[in-house]
Amino acid sequence: MTTTVAGPAAAPPVTARPARTPAPTPRWWADAAGFLAGLSLIVVTALWVRGGGIAHLGGGGWSAVEALGRLAGLWASDLMLLQVFMLARIPLVERAYGQDRLARWHRWTGFTSFHLMLAHVVLITLGYAAVVHATVLAQLWDLIVSYPGMLLATLGFAALVMVVVTSVRAARRRLRYESWHLLHLYAYLGAGLALPHQLWTGADFVSSPAARFYWWGLWALAAAAVLGFRVVLPLWRSGRHRLTVSHVVPEGPGLTSLYLRGRGLDRLPVRAGQFFLWRFLDGPGWSRAHPYSLSGPPRGDLLRITVKDLGDDSSRVAALRPGARVLVEGPYGRLTGETYRGGRVTMLACGIGITPLLALLWDLRYPPGAATLVYRARTEADLAFRTELDWLAAHRGVRLVYLLGPRAGDRPSWLPAQYADNTDDGALRQVAPDIAAHDLYICGPTEWTEAARAAARTAGVPAAHVHTERFAW
């Protein structure tokens, strides 16, 4: 492995005044959010019981089938709304868990909700068909065309099917992020179209004032959260800080840094390592948001992001002109100094994953010589920010380890092919023999990150000391 400790280097390229550090996130926020999510399912189940669910279930036969179908539908609706809350960018939830974890939970909850909705449709149709002695398909058609709100619910179900299909991993790999994100918005349409069915024909809604109060309140809160934190807050924050492009700097092959200026950026509640969703008002395509991390520490009048040209809208960044207006949504992510305990720290970066880790190298208050950066790239030409890294090595004692070469093809590994004879955890111990006592930050492509996390677990690093940010959706 190539270890570099640089000699004297030029001054760092970002010298503006530092921004204020946001207050730490209270530990109880995560517990409170989790408790409220669990409580919502308990309330839904209690309302079902109060509406005679247990009595119908105890009666057996097709009455029990219908009762289970009603419960499945209620759970599906509740989980669908929990999905909305997860990605409504609610500060309490976002800061407690981070977008990385919330996105995974959102996906799992979505599939669970969809399966429960399928169970609801099947069980209710079977129960009704048995009562009137009709075939299943005839009863399903009768439900769709005869019951109030069911035609809209069917259209909503079709929209949700499209969202679920495009959320399968194999399908997501074939879609650009912008296309997938646009299709994913149909989930809101699907949820909205299903609402009239619940209001007009839902047995657990029509017959119970308590149920109506609960569901109306939950729908109102979900709508307020989306509008408030996904629309109003970003527009207010963009108007307050008025970000514009200051200048554009090439960093390497297909890699461009964008410097942005604005008003009162010291009041922007952002930490090094976080990311924003950016919209560049430079012409067609401005409505599509792009998730890019800060690649430098937050400053009082200057922000920097670094973008890799992946052949999609990311190529627009290199062509942006000074003065172009920018809309922002964020900040998001928990790959920040809040998780740093002090003492020794090791960072593993691969490709564009260097950007948030570089910001953290500037930001964390580690003792001189206590930080190690392992930077994985295909070739030396792909290494970005060499001037800054050399400065950090010379002035803060950061140990730089460059891992160059193509990836190993025979097994998932965070090491390049030339080190394939090393075990993943053994190589990690070689980098830092006492790695189990370090804070470990990992950022890069999903498969590479998973391999690095697995090596850290095998090397004895406690899960609480491993901090990651996945570039996946």
Tab-separated table of C-alpha atoms in Angstrom:
chain	number	residue	atom	x	y	z
A	1	MET	CA	0.000	0.000	0.000
A	2	THR	CA	1.211	3.489	-0.813
A	3	THR	CA	1.460	5.733	2.232
A	4	THR	CA	2.152	9.418	1.715
A	5	VAL	CA	3.054	12.015	4.327
A	6	ALA	CA	3.574	15.273	2.485
A	7	GLY	CA	6.168	17.917	3.107
A	8	PRO	CA	5.450	21.666	3.076
A	9	ALA	CA	2.387	22.544	1.034
A	10	ALA	CA	0.580	25.615	-0.093
A	11	ALA	CA	-2.103	27.198	2.064
A	12	PRO	CA	-5.549	25.603	1.863
A	13	PRO	CA	-7.683	26.901	-1.015
A	14	VAL	CA	-10.708	27.716	1.172
A	15	THR	CA	-9.925	30.471	3.647
A	16	ALA	CA	-13.242	32.219	4.284
A	17	ARG	CA	-14.490	32.592	7.834
A	18	PRO	CA	-15.938	29.395	9.359
A	19	ALA	CA	-19.662	29.014	9.853
A	20	ARG	CA	-21.338	28.474	13.197
A	21	THR	CA	-21.660	24.860	14.299
A	22	PRO	CA	-25.309	23.780	14.791
A	23	ALA	CA	-26.331	22.574	18.222
A	24	PRO	CA	-25.981	18.814	18.817
A	25	THR	CA	-28.986	16.624	18.071
A	26	PRO	CA	-30.726	15.545	21.314
A	27	ARG	CA	-30.414	11.777	21.820
A	28	TRP	CA	-34.073	11.410	22.747
A	29	TRP	CA	-35.239	12.534	19.287
A	30	ALA	CA	-34.678	9.081	17.791
A	31	ASP	CA	-36.547	7.383	20.637
A	32	ALA	CA	-39.434	9.845	20.354
A	33	ALA	CA	-39.802	9.344	16.587
A	34	GLY	CA	-39.646	5.553	16.904
A	35	PHE	CA	-42.185	5.582	19.745
A	36	LEU	CA	-44.657	7.673	17.731
A	37	ALA	CA	-44.323	5.364	14.707
A	38	GLY	CA	-45.024	2.294	16.831
A	39	LEU	CA	-47.860	4.055	18.630
A	40	SER	CA	-49.604	4.773	15.331
A	41	LEU	CA	-49.849	1.048	14.548
A	42	ILE	CA	-51.109	0.340	18.055
A	43	VAL	CA	-53.798	3.008	17.708
A	44	VAL	CA	-54.902	1.624	14.333
A	45	THR	CA	-55.149	-1.884	15.783
A	46	ALA	CA	-57.063	-0.602	18.815
A	47	LEU	CA	-59.565	1.173	16.561
A	48	TRP	CA	-60.031	-2.047	14.589
A	49	VAL	CA	-60.669	-3.957	17.834
A	50	ARG	CA	-63.148	-1.300	18.975
A	51	GLY	CA	-64.949	-1.588	15.646
A	52	GLY	CA	-65.634	-5.282	16.243
A	53	GLY	CA	-62.534	-6.734	14.625
A	54	ILE	CA	-61.886	-9.295	17.363
A	55	ALA	CA	-65.549	-10.316	17.480
A	56	HIS	CA	-65.638	-10.923	13.715
A	57	LEU	CA	-62.332	-12.749	13.881
A	58	GLY	CA	-63.623	-14.986	16.653
A	59	GLY	CA	-66.707	-15.795	14.606
A	60	GLY	CA	-64.586	-17.705	12.123
A	61	GLY	CA	-65.453	-18.403	8.518
A	62	TRP	CA	-65.652	-15.671	5.902
A	63	SER	CA	-66.393	-13.080	8.589
A	64	ALA	CA	-62.899	-13.679	9.956
A	65	VAL	CA	-61.434	-13.346	6.466
A	66	GLU	CA	-63.105	-9.967	6.017
A	67	ALA	CA	-61.898	-8.845	9.467
A	68	LEU	CA	-58.314	-9.748	8.590
A	69	GLY	CA	-58.705	-7.928	5.271
A	70	ARG	CA	-59.847	-4.780	7.072
A	71	LEU	CA	-56.894	-4.963	9.469
A	72	ALA	CA	-54.445	-5.471	6.594
A	73	GLY	CA	-55.890	-2.415	4.838
A	74	LEU	CA	-55.616	-0.280	7.976
A	75	TRP	CA	-52.002	-1.309	8.570
A	76	ALA	CA	-51.194	-0.692	4.899
A	77	SER	CA	-52.658	2.827	5.085
A	78	ASP	CA	-50.815	3.605	8.313
A	79	LEU	CA	-47.478	2.369	6.948
A	80	MET	CA	-48.052	4.365	3.757
A	81	LEU	CA	-48.408	7.526	5.818
A	82	LEU	CA	-45.341	6.583	7.892
A	83	GLN	CA	-43.448	6.412	4.598
A	84	VAL	CA	-44.512	9.972	3.890
A	85	PHE	CA	-43.303	11.118	7.301
A	86	MET	CA	-39.957	9.323	6.860
A	87	LEU	CA	-39.030	11.306	3.759
A	88	ALA	CA	-40.888	14.518	4.522
A	89	ARG	CA	-37.534	15.961	5.692
A	90	ILE	CA	-38.884	16.602	9.207
A	91	PRO	CA	-35.861	18.013	11.073
A	92	LEU	CA	-36.513	15.919	14.196
A	93	VAL	CA	-36.628	12.698	12.162
A	94	GLU	CA	-33.900	13.658	9.680
A	95	ARG	CA	-31.366	14.671	12.316
A	96	ALA	CA	-32.168	11.678	14.513
A	97	TYR	CA	-31.673	9.014	11.827
A	98	GLY	CA	-30.178	10.563	8.685
A	99	GLN	CA	-31.297	10.188	5.070
A	100	ASP	CA	-29.255	7.045	4.515
A	101	ARG	CA	-31.113	5.033	7.162
A	102	LEU	CA	-34.477	6.657	6.482
A	103	ALA	CA	-34.264	5.809	2.769
A	104	ARG	CA	-33.704	2.128	3.582
A	105	TRP	CA	-36.546	2.077	6.094
A	106	HIS	CA	-38.774	3.920	3.621
A	107	ARG	CA	-38.125	1.199	1.046
A	108	TRP	CA	-38.782	-1.691	3.469
A	109	THR	CA	-41.905	-0.007	4.799
A	110	GLY	CA	-43.123	0.595	1.253
A	111	PHE	CA	-42.846	-3.047	0.252
A	112	THR	CA	-44.517	-4.130	3.512
A	113	SER	CA	-47.353	-1.654	2.979
A	114	PHE	CA	-47.834	-2.847	-0.596
A	115	HIS	CA	-47.987	-6.504	0.438
A	116	LEU	CA	-50.520	-5.671	3.143
A	117	MET	CA	-52.570	-3.767	0.566
A	118	LEU	CA	-52.528	-6.808	-1.711
A	119	ALA	CA	-53.664	-8.926	1.221
A	120	HIS	CA	-56.452	-6.407	1.897
A	121	VAL	CA	-57.710	-6.597	-1.689
A	122	VAL	CA	-57.554	-10.406	-1.834
A	123	LEU	CA	-59.131	-11.057	1.584
A	124	ILE	CA	-61.946	-8.513	1.185
A	125	THR	CA	-62.771	-9.792	-2.309
A	126	LEU	CA	-62.803	-13.421	-1.136
A	127	GLY	CA	-64.985	-12.563	1.859
A	128	TYR	CA	-67.519	-10.565	-0.147
A	129	ALA	CA	-67.597	-13.174	-2.932
A	130	ALA	CA	-68.352	-15.942	-0.445
A	131	VAL	CA	-71.239	-13.993	1.102
A	132	VAL	CA	-73.013	-13.311	-2.215
A	133	HIS	CA	-71.919	-16.608	-3.841
A	134	ALA	CA	-70.149	-14.867	-6.725
A	135	THR	CA	-66.909	-15.691	-8.484
A	136	VAL	CA	-63.814	-13.843	-7.278
A	137	LEU	CA	-63.299	-11.924	-10.534
A	138	ALA	CA	-66.976	-10.962	-10.748
A	139	GLN	CA	-66.900	-9.726	-7.163
A	140	LEU	CA	-63.690	-7.762	-7.752
A	141	TRP	CA	-65.249	-6.055	-10.783
A	142	ASP	CA	-68.398	-5.270	-8.796
A	143	LEU	CA	-66.297	-3.704	-6.011
A	144	ILE	CA	-64.448	-1.508	-8.498
A	145	VAL	CA	-67.454	-0.193	-10.431
A	146	SER	CA	-70.163	-0.181	-7.763
A	147	TYR	CA	-68.624	0.973	-4.495
A	148	PRO	CA	-67.962	4.701	-3.882
A	149	GLY	CA	-64.331	5.697	-4.300
A	150	MET	CA	-63.209	2.279	-5.542
A	151	LEU	CA	-62.469	3.366	-9.098
A	152	LEU	CA	-60.173	6.089	-7.770
A	153	ALA	CA	-58.620	3.591	-5.357
A	154	THR	CA	-57.940	1.235	-8.279
A	155	LEU	CA	-56.150	4.008	-10.166
A	156	GLY	CA	-54.176	4.780	-7.016
A	157	PHE	CA	-53.285	1.110	-6.664
A	158	ALA	CA	-52.005	1.075	-10.247
A	159	ALA	CA	-49.801	4.096	-9.485
A	160	LEU	CA	-48.412	2.324	-6.423
A	161	VAL	CA	-47.706	-0.806	-8.493
A	162	MET	CA	-45.614	1.334	-10.863
A	163	VAL	CA	-43.703	2.821	-7.920
A	164	VAL	CA	-43.043	-0.606	-6.402
A	165	VAL	CA	-41.884	-2.121	-9.698
A	166	THR	CA	-39.456	0.738	-10.349
A	167	SER	CA	-38.172	0.466	-6.768
A	168	VAL	CA	-36.937	-3.094	-7.261
A	169	ARG	CA	-33.143	-3.058	-7.338
A	170	ALA	CA	-32.863	-4.427	-10.887
A	171	ALA	CA	-35.211	-1.743	-12.201
A	172	ARG	CA	-33.502	1.082	-10.309
A	173	ARG	CA	-30.181	0.215	-11.932
A	174	ARG	CA	-31.689	0.914	-15.350
A	175	LEU	CA	-33.048	4.333	-14.404
A	176	ARG	CA	-31.362	7.664	-13.890
A	177	TYR	CA	-31.861	9.130	-10.442
A	178	GLU	CA	-33.915	12.014	-11.868
A	179	SER	CA	-36.256	9.634	-13.759
A	180	TRP	CA	-36.676	7.349	-10.760
A	181	HIS	CA	-37.360	10.309	-8.462
A	182	LEU	CA	-40.048	11.657	-10.813
A	183	LEU	CA	-41.755	8.247	-11.020
A	184	HIS	CA	-41.533	7.882	-7.268
A	185	LEU	CA	-43.661	11.000	-6.815
A	186	TYR	CA	-46.603	8.969	-8.104
A	187	ALA	CA	-46.686	7.362	-4.657
A	188	TYR	CA	-48.263	10.595	-3.382
A	189	LEU	CA	-50.870	10.352	-6.160
A	190	GLY	CA	-51.582	6.743	-5.255
A	191	ALA	CA	-52.049	7.572	-1.584
A	192	GLY	CA	-54.302	10.523	-2.417
A	193	LEU	CA	-56.516	8.528	-4.791
A	194	ALA	CA	-57.002	5.831	-2.145
A	195	LEU	CA	-58.283	8.346	0.415
A	196	PRO	CA	-61.883	8.713	-0.898
A	197	HIS	CA	-62.373	4.933	-0.686
A	198	GLN	CA	-61.351	5.017	2.959
A	199	LEU	CA	-63.550	8.016	3.733
A	200	TRP	CA	-66.687	6.821	1.943
A	201	THR	CA	-66.724	3.045	2.416
A	202	GLY	CA	-64.176	2.159	5.109
A	203	ALA	CA	-66.111	0.345	7.850
A	204	ASP	CA	-63.549	1.362	10.467
A	205	PHE	CA	-63.807	4.985	9.379
A	206	VAL	CA	-67.508	5.560	8.732
A	207	SER	CA	-68.783	4.026	11.967
A	208	SER	CA	-66.297	5.512	14.440
A	209	PRO	CA	-65.809	9.214	15.354
A	210	ALA	CA	-62.521	8.296	17.033
A	211	ALA	CA	-61.272	6.631	13.840
A	212	ARG	CA	-62.322	9.618	11.733
A	213	PHE	CA	-60.494	11.976	14.101
A	214	TYR	CA	-57.353	9.829	14.007
A	215	TRP	CA	-57.213	9.360	10.236
A	216	TRP	CA	-58.136	12.954	9.383
A	217	GLY	CA	-55.485	14.144	11.829
A	218	LEU	CA	-52.823	11.812	10.443
A	219	TRP	CA	-53.558	12.780	6.831
A	220	ALA	CA	-53.504	16.478	7.749
A	221	LEU	CA	-50.161	16.114	9.562
A	222	ALA	CA	-48.642	14.217	6.630
A	223	ALA	CA	-49.788	16.853	4.132
A	224	ALA	CA	-48.521	19.668	6.373
A	225	ALA	CA	-45.146	17.940	6.799
A	226	VAL	CA	-44.647	17.490	3.044
A	227	LEU	CA	-45.705	21.026	2.178
A	228	GLY	CA	-43.860	22.594	5.083
A	229	PHE	CA	-40.544	20.776	4.958
A	230	ARG	CA	-40.322	19.802	1.280
A	231	VAL	CA	-41.669	23.036	-0.241
A	232	VAL	CA	-42.003	26.001	2.136
A	233	LEU	CA	-38.776	25.562	4.129
A	234	PRO	CA	-36.520	25.048	1.054
A	235	LEU	CA	-38.057	28.065	-0.681
A	236	TRP	CA	-37.662	30.182	2.446
A	237	ARG	CA	-34.077	29.029	2.957
A	238	SER	CA	-33.181	29.610	-0.694
A	239	GLY	CA	-34.713	33.088	-0.575
A	240	ARG	CA	-32.962	33.914	2.682
A	241	HIS	CA	-29.461	32.913	1.583
A	242	ARG	CA	-29.721	33.668	-2.161
A	243	LEU	CA	-27.027	31.256	-3.280
A	244	THR	CA	-25.304	31.947	-6.594
A	245	VAL	CA	-22.416	30.325	-8.434
A	246	SER	CA	-19.157	32.074	-7.580
A	247	HIS	CA	-16.738	30.101	-9.754
A	248	VAL	CA	-16.155	26.638	-11.204
A	249	VAL	CA	-12.865	24.734	-10.793
A	250	PRO	CA	-11.865	21.482	-12.592
A	251	GLU	CA	-10.461	18.987	-10.071
A	252	GLY	CA	-9.574	16.051	-12.314
A	253	PRO	CA	-10.923	13.893	-15.134
A	254	GLY	CA	-14.695	14.396	-15.113
A	255	LEU	CA	-14.574	16.039	-11.675
A	256	THR	CA	-15.652	19.640	-11.079
A	257	SER	CA	-15.871	21.775	-7.939
A	258	LEU	CA	-18.539	24.427	-7.704
A	259	TYR	CA	-18.091	27.344	-5.292
A	260	LEU	CA	-21.251	29.120	-4.157
A	261	ARG	CA	-21.732	32.411	-2.366
A	262	GLY	CA	-24.742	33.695	-0.496
A	263	ARG	CA	-26.046	35.896	2.291
A	264	GLY	CA	-25.739	34.908	5.926
A	265	LEU	CA	-24.342	31.440	5.282
A	266	ASP	CA	-23.021	31.411	8.850
A	267	ARG	CA	-26.692	30.954	9.879
A	268	LEU	CA	-27.193	27.950	7.603
A	269	PRO	CA	-27.577	24.926	9.956
A	270	VAL	CA	-25.125	22.672	8.114
A	271	ARG	CA	-22.218	20.491	9.231
A	272	ALA	CA	-19.251	19.183	7.287
A	273	GLY	CA	-20.140	15.858	5.666
A	274	GLN	CA	-23.779	16.723	4.937
A	275	PHE	CA	-25.406	17.098	1.529
A	276	PHE	CA	-28.075	19.248	-0.102
A	277	LEU	CA	-30.463	18.734	-2.984
A	278	TRP	CA	-29.439	21.343	-5.563
A	279	ARG	CA	-31.419	22.946	-8.380
A	280	PHE	CA	-29.425	25.159	-10.742
A	281	LEU	CA	-31.508	27.882	-12.395
A	282	ASP	CA	-29.546	27.902	-15.641
A	283	GLY	CA	-32.189	26.779	-18.104
A	284	PRO	CA	-33.914	23.482	-18.969
A	285	GLY	CA	-33.556	20.862	-16.262
A	286	TRP	CA	-33.625	23.349	-13.385
A	287	SER	CA	-36.572	21.559	-11.754
A	288	ARG	CA	-34.598	18.332	-11.217
A	289	ALA	CA	-32.879	18.119	-7.824
A	290	HIS	CA	-29.397	16.619	-7.480
A	291	PRO	CA	-27.931	15.287	-4.208
A	292	TYR	CA	-24.351	16.546	-3.766
A	293	SER	CA	-22.278	16.617	-0.575
A	294	LEU	CA	-20.218	19.556	0.581
A	295	SER	CA	-16.585	18.854	-0.285
A	296	GLY	CA	-15.232	21.485	2.061
A	297	PRO	CA	-16.073	22.713	5.540
A	298	PRO	CA	-19.072	25.069	5.755
A	299	ARG	CA	-17.906	28.692	5.636
A	300	GLY	CA	-19.579	31.919	6.543
A	301	ASP	CA	-19.841	33.171	2.971
A	302	LEU	CA	-18.763	30.251	0.778
A	303	LEU	CA	-19.825	26.648	0.129
A	304	ARG	CA	-18.204	24.091	-2.137
A	305	ILE	CA	-19.570	20.952	-3.761
A	306	THR	CA	-17.711	18.604	-6.093
A	307	VAL	CA	-19.527	16.704	-8.828
A	308	LYS	CA	-18.444	13.750	-10.948
A	309	ASP	CA	-19.628	13.744	-14.557
A	310	LEU	CA	-21.677	10.553	-14.856
A	311	GLY	CA	-23.078	11.364	-18.272
A	312	ASP	CA	-26.438	12.673	-17.029
A	313	ASP	CA	-27.471	16.068	-15.645
A	314	SER	CA	-24.263	16.134	-13.592
A	315	SER	CA	-22.435	17.248	-16.754
A	316	ARG	CA	-24.251	20.608	-16.522
A	317	VAL	CA	-22.214	21.628	-13.482
A	318	ALA	CA	-18.999	22.185	-15.441
A	319	ALA	CA	-20.858	24.561	-17.783
A	320	LEU	CA	-22.453	26.717	-15.074
A	321	ARG	CA	-21.616	30.403	-15.258
A	322	PRO	CA	-20.832	32.720	-12.322
A	323	GLY	CA	-23.964	34.416	-11.044
A	324	ALA	CA	-26.337	31.536	-11.798
A	325	ARG	CA	-29.014	31.260	-9.085
A	326	VAL	CA	-29.292	28.077	-7.019
A	327	LEU	CA	-32.181	26.603	-5.013
A	328	VAL	CA	-31.291	24.276	-2.145
A	329	GLU	CA	-33.092	21.719	-0.050
A	330	GLY	CA	-31.340	20.503	3.071
A	331	PRO	CA	-28.940	19.966	4.706
A	332	TYR	CA	-29.301	16.206	5.130
A	333	GLY	CA	-27.184	13.294	6.342
A	334	ARG	CA	-25.496	12.190	9.576
A	335	LEU	CA	-21.938	11.577	8.330
A	336	THR	CA	-20.808	14.469	10.524
A	337	GLY	CA	-18.618	15.354	13.471
A	338	GLU	CA	-21.527	14.708	15.846
A	339	THR	CA	-20.553	11.033	15.833
A	340	TYR	CA	-16.842	11.681	16.481
A	341	ARG	CA	-15.707	10.723	19.999
A	342	GLY	CA	-12.281	12.377	19.831
A	343	GLY	CA	-8.947	10.611	19.477
A	344	ARG	CA	-7.849	8.523	16.515
A	345	VAL	CA	-9.930	8.406	13.355
A	346	THR	CA	-9.654	6.462	10.079
A	347	MET	CA	-11.524	7.346	6.882
A	348	LEU	CA	-12.078	5.079	3.878
A	349	ALA	CA	-13.038	6.895	0.664
A	350	CYS	CA	-13.711	5.513	-2.800
A	351	GLY	CA	-14.184	7.695	-5.872
A	352	ILE	CA	-16.553	10.615	-5.327
A	353	GLY	CA	-16.942	9.422	-1.727
A	354	ILE	CA	-13.880	11.562	-0.974
A	355	THR	CA	-16.029	14.714	-0.935
A	356	PRO	CA	-17.769	14.450	2.476
A	357	LEU	CA	-14.686	12.856	4.072
A	358	LEU	CA	-12.473	15.703	2.892
A	359	ALA	CA	-14.893	18.144	4.509
A	360	LEU	CA	-14.657	16.125	7.729
A	361	LEU	CA	-10.863	16.104	7.613
A	362	TRP	CA	-10.982	19.891	7.647
A	363	ASP	CA	-13.673	20.017	10.332
A	364	LEU	CA	-12.874	17.361	12.967
A	365	ARG	CA	-10.718	18.405	15.899
A	366	TYR	CA	-8.440	15.375	15.974
A	367	PRO	CA	-4.983	15.600	17.565
A	368	PRO	CA	-2.009	16.066	15.201
A	369	GLY	CA	-1.162	12.769	13.537
A	370	ALA	CA	-4.340	11.047	14.759
A	371	ALA	CA	-6.153	10.870	11.383
A	372	THR	CA	-5.659	8.423	8.500
A	373	LEU	CA	-7.305	8.719	5.094
A	374	VAL	CA	-7.399	5.674	2.813
A	375	TYR	CA	-8.297	6.904	-0.672
A	376	ARG	CA	-9.323	4.268	-3.236
A	377	ALA	CA	-9.166	5.238	-6.924
A	378	ARG	CA	-8.617	3.506	-10.230
A	379	THR	CA	-5.579	5.517	-11.320
A	380	GLU	CA	-3.427	8.281	-9.885
A	381	ALA	CA	-5.065	10.719	-12.312
A	382	ASP	CA	-8.406	9.991	-10.609
A	383	LEU	CA	-7.151	11.252	-7.238
A	384	ALA	CA	-8.726	14.636	-6.516
A	385	PHE	CA	-7.803	17.415	-4.065
A	386	ARG	CA	-4.119	16.503	-3.904
A	387	THR	CA	-3.156	20.052	-2.893
A	388	GLU	CA	-5.564	20.067	0.036
A	389	LEU	CA	-4.662	16.570	1.123
A	390	ASP	CA	-0.963	17.449	1.054
A	391	TRP	CA	-1.701	20.543	3.152
A	392	LEU	CA	-3.609	18.470	5.706
A	393	ALA	CA	-0.774	15.946	5.808
A	394	ALA	CA	1.838	18.660	6.328
A	395	HIS	CA	-0.027	20.851	8.835
A	396	ARG	CA	-2.322	18.448	10.677
A	397	GLY	CA	-0.353	15.223	10.324
A	398	VAL	CA	-2.989	13.354	8.307
A	399	ARG	CA	-1.611	10.042	7.079
A	400	LEU	CA	-2.572	9.453	3.444
A	401	VAL	CA	-2.852	5.921	2.046
A	402	TYR	CA	-3.635	5.651	-1.671
A	403	LEU	CA	-5.048	2.381	-3.032
A	404	LEU	CA	-4.879	2.415	-6.821
A	405	GLY	CA	-5.926	-0.065	-9.478
A	406	PRO	CA	-8.999	-1.881	-10.810
A	407	ARG	CA	-11.300	-3.645	-8.392
A	408	ALA	CA	-10.896	-7.307	-7.576
A	409	GLY	CA	-13.179	-9.342	-9.799
A	410	ASP	CA	-13.350	-12.633	-7.914
A	411	ARG	CA	-15.009	-11.395	-4.698
A	412	PRO	CA	-16.620	-8.281	-3.193
A	413	SER	CA	-13.741	-6.335	-1.658
A	414	TRP	CA	-12.818	-2.799	-0.710
A	415	LEU	CA	-9.267	-3.504	-1.934
A	416	PRO	CA	-8.008	-3.164	-5.529
A	417	ALA	CA	-7.044	-6.257	-7.522
A	418	GLN	CA	-3.315	-5.935	-6.782
A	419	TYR	CA	-4.014	-6.542	-3.077
A	420	ALA	CA	-6.362	-9.482	-3.656
A	421	ASP	CA	-4.035	-11.811	-1.710
A	422	ASN	CA	-4.801	-9.792	1.451
A	423	THR	CA	-7.942	-10.377	3.485
A	424	ASP	CA	-10.192	-7.335	3.760
A	425	ASP	CA	-9.997	-7.181	7.553
A	426	GLY	CA	-6.266	-7.954	7.539
A	427	ALA	CA	-5.613	-5.014	5.218
A	428	LEU	CA	-7.656	-2.775	7.515
A	429	ARG	CA	-5.544	-3.877	10.505
A	430	GLN	CA	-2.422	-3.212	8.441
A	431	VAL	CA	-3.582	0.356	7.853
A	432	ALA	CA	-4.367	0.827	11.553
A	433	PRO	CA	-3.379	-2.009	13.917
A	434	ASP	CA	-5.586	-0.555	16.666
A	435	ILE	CA	-8.520	0.052	14.290
A	436	ALA	CA	-11.020	-1.346	16.838
A	437	ALA	CA	-10.447	1.758	18.967
A	438	HIS	CA	-10.867	4.245	16.081
A	439	ASP	CA	-13.858	6.112	14.776
A	440	LEU	CA	-14.228	4.781	11.230
A	441	TYR	CA	-15.876	6.857	8.460
A	442	ILE	CA	-16.684	5.134	5.148
A	443	CYS	CA	-18.057	6.686	1.967
A	444	GLY	CA	-18.242	5.345	-1.558
A	445	PRO	CA	-20.303	3.154	-3.904
A	446	THR	CA	-22.768	0.821	-2.220
A	447	GLU	CA	-21.039	-2.529	-2.827
A	448	TRP	CA	-17.642	-1.104	-1.891
A	449	THR	CA	-19.066	0.440	1.271
A	450	GLU	CA	-20.693	-2.852	2.296
A	451	ALA	CA	-17.394	-4.683	1.801
A	452	ALA	CA	-15.578	-2.081	3.917
A	453	ARG	CA	-18.245	-2.312	6.651
A	454	ALA	CA	-17.935	-6.106	6.692
A	455	ALA	CA	-14.143	-5.830	7.005
A	456	ALA	CA	-14.564	-3.389	9.906
A	457	ARG	CA	-16.903	-5.765	11.748
A	458	THR	CA	-14.478	-8.664	11.263
A	459	ALA	CA	-11.613	-6.461	12.460
A	460	GLY	CA	-13.500	-5.820	15.699
A	461	VAL	CA	-14.689	-2.244	15.164
A	462	PRO	CA	-17.937	-1.777	17.167
A	463	ALA	CA	-20.948	-0.979	14.985
A	464	ALA	CA	-21.491	2.282	16.877
A	465	HIS	CA	-18.039	3.464	15.787
A	466	VAL	CA	-18.607	2.817	12.054
A	467	HIS	CA	-20.150	5.795	10.244
A	468	THR	CA	-21.232	5.556	6.612
A	469	GLU	CA	-23.035	7.450	3.877
A	470	ARG	CA	-24.160	5.401	0.887
A	471	PHE	CA	-24.409	6.951	-2.578
A	472	ALA	CA	-27.521	4.945	-3.466
A	473	TRP	CA	-31.265	5.536	-3.929
